[in-house]
Amino acid sequence: MTFLYRLIAAVFVVMTPFRAFAQTSIQGTIFDAKTKEPLAGVTVSSDDHKTGTITDANGQFSFHTATEKLVISAVGFQSQELKPSDKPLRIALEPAVENLQTIVVTANREAQKRTEAPVAISRLSPTLIDETKPTLLTDLINKTPGVVMLNYNNEQHGMGIRQPFGTNAYFLYLEDGLPIRPMGVFNHNALIEMNIFTISSVEVVKGPASSLYGPEAVGGAINFITQRPTAVPTFRLGIQGDQWNYGRIQYGGGGMLTRKLGVYAGGFFARQRNSWQTRSDYDKVSFNGRAEYAFTGRTRLTGTFSYNDYYSQTGGSVDSIAFYNRQYTSTSDFTYRKVRAVRSRLTLDHAWKNGSESFVTAFYRDNSIGQNPSYGIRWTSGATKATGQINVNAFTSYGLVAQHSQRLPFWNSRLLAGLVIDESPTTYNAYQIDLEAQLRPDKKSVEQYKLVKERTDLQLADYSADVHNSAVYAQLDLNPLPALRISLGGRFDRMAFDYDNYLDKSTGRKDYSRFTPKVGLTYDLGHDRGLYANYSQGFSPPVLTSVFTKRVNVQPGDPLFYYNLQPAYFNNYEVGGWASFLNRKVYVDVAFYQMDGRNELLNIRLPDNSTDYQSAGQTLHRGVEYSLTYRPSSQWFFRFGGTNSVHRFIDFALSTRASDALKNVNGFDMPQAPRWVANTELTYKPRWVKGFRISAEWQRISSWYQNQVNTVSYNDRGAFGGRGISVVNLRAGYALKRFEVFANLMNATNELYATSATRGNNATDRTTYTPAAPRTLVGGIQYNFSKQ
């Protein structure tokens, strides 16, 4: 028996090397087939799932296995099976069809399934962005259910998310999770400072996100996620333009310089001359660069740089005579807007072995906007003289964001905590210009303004302020039951500024602070169906330009400026759900919300076109948002999204003067608040013409009141007879090997419509219209290279 034992042991020892030799060392890189970006967290396993690993932040993996087949799977991507190889593998995963099981980062500041986030969030995927071939961000953002982004031409814009659309400061714009502007220095045209060609995806959180991202994230937050260094060498070069003399040259490329160092850079040069609207020439140079260095598979350093230089003439709005006669002329030949914006950041992040994560980000901003704005022209009906203004706003920011998330040993819990410090010195100067008004024969409207004199001696605003923003935030996520997830979060913000107001020779310090909580839960019903609910708060202090603007209706003893404007705050209540049907061919997403506002900052149009700031006592924002996607086959894809909503004054004193017949607008609809907004699109990709696509899109915005007293509506008919805005856009493209040609026919039926139509509350006030572009054919060609 002893001999037998020894024989068996000897055979085992001899066979061990052969058994080890049968295992193969497998390594490789996994990346997105569309963007070529490396994919982290992808599961790589043997076909029996007994051995496996996941990819690191650079999409790389390495492990030993004796399997004859590898199984590759990741949320939001189509699974793959392939044979192992002793050579490094490069595996491109195709994105899955648009569905609810996508990964988002904006809802929770970390990657998670969209269905695990108890908020209304929409993601615009790389595929959708690429096939849209957008000229403007409005072409993209309006595809989001419940969102209206207004095109004020030449990349100027307004926004509406759970708010009336327009220029208010209740939206937060982010680039890779960082606000592109400091709190208190909002500008509704801030997205001029974005590079559209290096956007990889867009995530839109609807409703207050202040508990994580801070003030101004009230109606919602839009996070533009930029292109990472690609896992394989890539290069893109293209041109596009339209019949109205807009042209753009765009480029982008990147890859891994070493196994640890990757880079990506891209941008465009845009130019427009002699377009459909007079005084609309503009130029823009935009560039983004990004470098990532992996010290290890868990520790990474990321550096980014963004530069945007923009100059535009500003045609402005027109009166009803010009609008309805399609006379897209400008009443002023001297107005302009110029923007220079630089942003950079350096982020060190680390993934701990227990699943926890940490990062520290240092950031810098340098920004200036100079303008002679058409909206600054003040004219009283019948007068032959008017005034305008020239202003410059500039700021520099230095800041830090630090965050850590810790996995906890109970209920599959996670605690996330962070802090923000932002120091932003800012200056603002505005002075008057004198104008002559050439009137039309009816003496009730202006045909042309002429600049007479710049009055640097008549200062309208002149201040400097050192803005100090700081915040701490935390969020606890719990999973007490397999189907139930609970999220508890809160953030404390403090905005303070030391100011010198050179007009009234005052100095001082103001500060605003508030704690904003959030409570949310999701319940998984199984079979790709679930429910969520949340309560959240949002708040927003008044922006500096409104605080230091001279008051219009100054009463004896009142301060000359709006020093007493109060922060606005909002309580948001929301329930929603999601479901898939027909073997995941149909996806439905619904959210019901009510947002109650207090001290909401509004502006009232006065007869001379000036603005009087007032804080509304109470406002109501209530609605339902919904989206549906249907993919019956690989050739057809249909999506529909929209919102039905009410935006109403609950308690708002419009006037305290005894002579005014209407002293409040309680129960009235807020202006520029359509009851229905929808966007739908049908896309066809025939099997018999590989690389070809064609789509039809319908944008629908119902009528809205132009003023606060609800006496005048914008109620014009558009395509299919829809009241308000009803526009059809057609898109087509064909990719052959490395070349791609495309054409977009925007406003295909050549509708006459306005993206904004507003007027004051007085009977003698007249509507001003921001005309939309007539039928526009955009065409282009692009060369796309990637090494597989």
PDB file of C-alpha atoms in Angstrom, residues 130-131 133 684-695 731-744 780-784:
ATOM      1  CA  ASP A 130     -23.110  60.753 -33.882  1.00  0.00           C
ATOM      2  CA  GLU A 131     -26.199  60.131 -36.013  1.00  0.00           C
ATOM      3  CA  LYS A 133     -24.590  65.295 -36.574  1.00  0.00           C
ATOM      4  CA  TYR A 684     -34.518  53.309 -40.550  1.00  0.00           C
ATOM      5  CA  LYS A 685     -31.276  51.422 -41.248  1.00  0.00           C
ATOM      6  CA  PRO A 686     -31.957  48.980 -44.101  1.00  0.00           C
ATOM      7  CA  ARG A 687     -30.075  45.683 -44.138  1.00  0.00           C
ATOM      8  CA  TRP A 688     -29.830  45.848 -47.911  1.00  0.00           C
ATOM      9  CA  VAL A 689     -27.740  49.059 -47.810  1.00  0.00           C
ATOM     10  CA  LYS A 690     -25.138  48.569 -45.110  1.00  0.00           C
ATOM     11  CA  GLY A 691     -24.032  51.861 -43.551  1.00  0.00           C
ATOM     12  CA  PHE A 692     -27.105  53.836 -44.646  1.00  0.00           C
ATOM     13  CA  ARG A 693     -29.542  55.518 -42.249  1.00  0.00           C
ATOM     14  CA  ILE A 694     -32.478  57.887 -42.589  1.00  0.00           C
ATOM     15  CA  SER A 695     -34.681  59.463 -39.926  1.00  0.00           C
ATOM     16  CA  ARG A 731     -31.627  63.345 -41.501  1.00  0.00           C
ATOM     17  CA  ALA A 732     -29.731  60.868 -43.665  1.00  0.00           C
ATOM     18  CA  GLY A 733     -26.225  59.460 -43.748  1.00  0.00           C
ATOM     19  CA  TYR A 734     -24.113  56.836 -45.470  1.00  0.00           C
ATOM     20  CA  ALA A 735     -20.868  55.335 -44.186  1.00  0.00           C
ATOM     21  CA  LEU A 736     -18.597  53.486 -46.609  1.00  0.00           C
ATOM     22  CA  LYS A 737     -15.449  52.111 -45.064  1.00  0.00           C
ATOM     23  CA  ARG A 738     -13.712  55.108 -43.473  1.00  0.00           C
ATOM     24  CA  PHE A 739     -15.760  57.832 -45.128  1.00  0.00           C
ATOM     25  CA  GLU A 740     -19.164  59.123 -44.132  1.00  0.00           C
ATOM     26  CA  VAL A 741     -21.450  61.597 -45.885  1.00  0.00           C
ATOM     27  CA  PHE A 742     -24.587  63.052 -44.339  1.00  0.00           C
ATOM     28  CA  ALA A 743     -27.363  65.582 -44.901  1.00  0.00           C
ATOM     29  CA  ASN A 744     -29.808  67.139 -42.415  1.00  0.00           C
ATOM     30  CA  GLY A 780     -21.018  67.247 -44.609  1.00  0.00           C
ATOM     31  CA  ILE A 781     -18.366  64.603 -45.124  1.00  0.00           C
ATOM     32  CA  GLN A 782     -16.163  63.003 -42.506  1.00  0.00           C
ATOM     33  CA  TYR A 783     -13.151  60.691 -42.508  1.00  0.00           C
ATOM     34  CA  ASN A 784     -13.065  58.240 -39.592  1.00  0.00           C
TER      35      ASN A 784
END
